[in-house]
Amino acid sequence: MDIIILENSDQVAAQGAAKLQKLLLDKPAAVLGLATGGTPIALYRHLVVEHQNGKLSFRDASSFNLDEYIGVRPTDPQSYRSYMQRHLFEQIDIDVANTFLPECAADENPLEVGPKYEQLIAARGGIDLQVLGIGQNGHIGFNEPSSSLRSRTRIKTLTRETIADNRQYFDATEVQPQLAITMGIATIMEAREVVLLATGSSKAAAIRQSIEGPVSAMWPASILQMHERVTVLLDSDAAAELANRDYYDWVQEQKRLLLHEIEGA
Ligand code: F6R
């Protein structure tokens, strides 16, 4: 795991965006794995600015989101489809036909959505880079604690804790969904590369458990310890409970020195 601790949330967003930008420069037809929630909004803003400045195109890219609520129409402002349109898709040159979420149409059997989504991801060659946020309870996607570490895209019931955490995104009059379809943990683990973003002190315990605790279905993000290419971008609040922080900073410093030496050679 590459653990990078930055001063503030904007640096987290900028470094996350830079990873996506580099991928798209190297591979314009990349398959992106995207997340919603509060954390990646600033990252998407960076991507939009780079696109507006003519430095980034999504013309040949495609994307798969982690999750979508059940029972919320795509046009509803609370759907994750609407979120993606608002924060990213409408402001860049991606072909909307190449953007996918595990959506369940009104006439569709929700049990069939997951397997179809998995086929679609495979048909596009798999996900090159998956962006993740993390729940206060350690969830990734909506894989709540006790999710199978080998799970695939399927229906999940949100925990009461997640529903309470996400209450901030809903008006008092809005009905908050309790079910979602989410990529599974095994699905996420098949991405060729993962970048996990966490900002704020409310994520500090989940980050400590997931990075320094044992791999456990009770802290779903801990499975990332088993992935070959993971970058964890943290602000200092989210990193506050890490026991080995000095070491992670030292590693980054050594990397910088090594790169400097290689490039200077
Ligand atoms: C979103 C998702 C969730 C969020 C997590 C953190 O698509 O899958 O796992 O990443 O709940 O949400 P925020 O960023 O709102 O704290």
Coordinates of N, CA and C in Angstrom, one line a residue, residues 9 17 75 77 81 94 106 119 126 141 147 157 163 188 208 213 215 220 228 240 245:
S9 N -7.6 18.5 2.5 CA -8.4 17.8 1.6 C -8.3 18.2 0.1
A17 N -7.0 13.3 -8.6 CA -7.3 13.7 -10.0 C -6.1 13.5 -10.9
T75 N -33.5 10.0 -12.9 CA -33.7 11.5 -13.0 C -33.9 12.2 -11.7
P77 N -33.0 13.8 -8.3 CA -31.7 14.5 -8.0 C -30.9 13.7 -7.0
R81 N -26.8 8.5 -10.4 CA -26.7 8.9 -11.8 C -26.8 10.4 -11.9
I94 N -17.1 13.1 -21.9 CA -17.4 11.7 -22.0 C -18.7 11.4 -22.7
A106 N -37.4 0.4 -13.6 CA -38.6 0.1 -12.9 C -39.1 -1.3 -13.2
Q119 N -21.0 -8.6 -16.2 CA -20.7 -8.9 -17.6 C -20.2 -7.7 -18.4
G126 N -12.5 -4.8 -18.0 CA -12.1 -4.6 -16.6 C -11.8 -3.2 -16.3
G141 N -17.7 1.0 -1.5 CA -19.0 0.8 -2.2 C -20.0 0.8 -1.1
S147 N -19.9 -8.0 5.0 CA -20.0 -8.4 3.6 C -18.9 -9.4 3.3
T157 N -28.3 -4.1 2.0 CA -29.1 -3.3 2.9 C -28.1 -2.4 3.6
I163 N -26.9 5.0 7.0 CA -28.1 5.8 6.7 C -28.0 7.1 7.5
I188 N -14.4 -5.1 -6.8 CA -13.5 -4.0 -6.6 C -12.0 -4.5 -6.6
R208 N -7.5 3.7 10.4 CA -6.6 2.9 11.2 C -6.9 1.4 11.1
G213 N -5.1 -2.6 10.9 CA -5.8 -3.8 11.6 C -5.7 -5.0 10.7
V215 N -7.1 -8.1 8.3 CA -8.0 -8.2 7.2 C -9.3 -8.8 7.8
P220 N -14.5 -3.7 5.9 CA -14.4 -4.2 4.5 C -13.2 -3.6 3.7
E228 N -2.6 -5.5 -5.1 CA -1.2 -5.2 -5.5 C -0.9 -3.8 -5.6
A240 N -5.0 10.8 11.5 CA -4.6 11.1 12.8 C -4.4 9.9 13.8
R245 N 2.5 6.4 11.3 CA 2.5 7.6 10.4 C 4.0 8.0 10.0

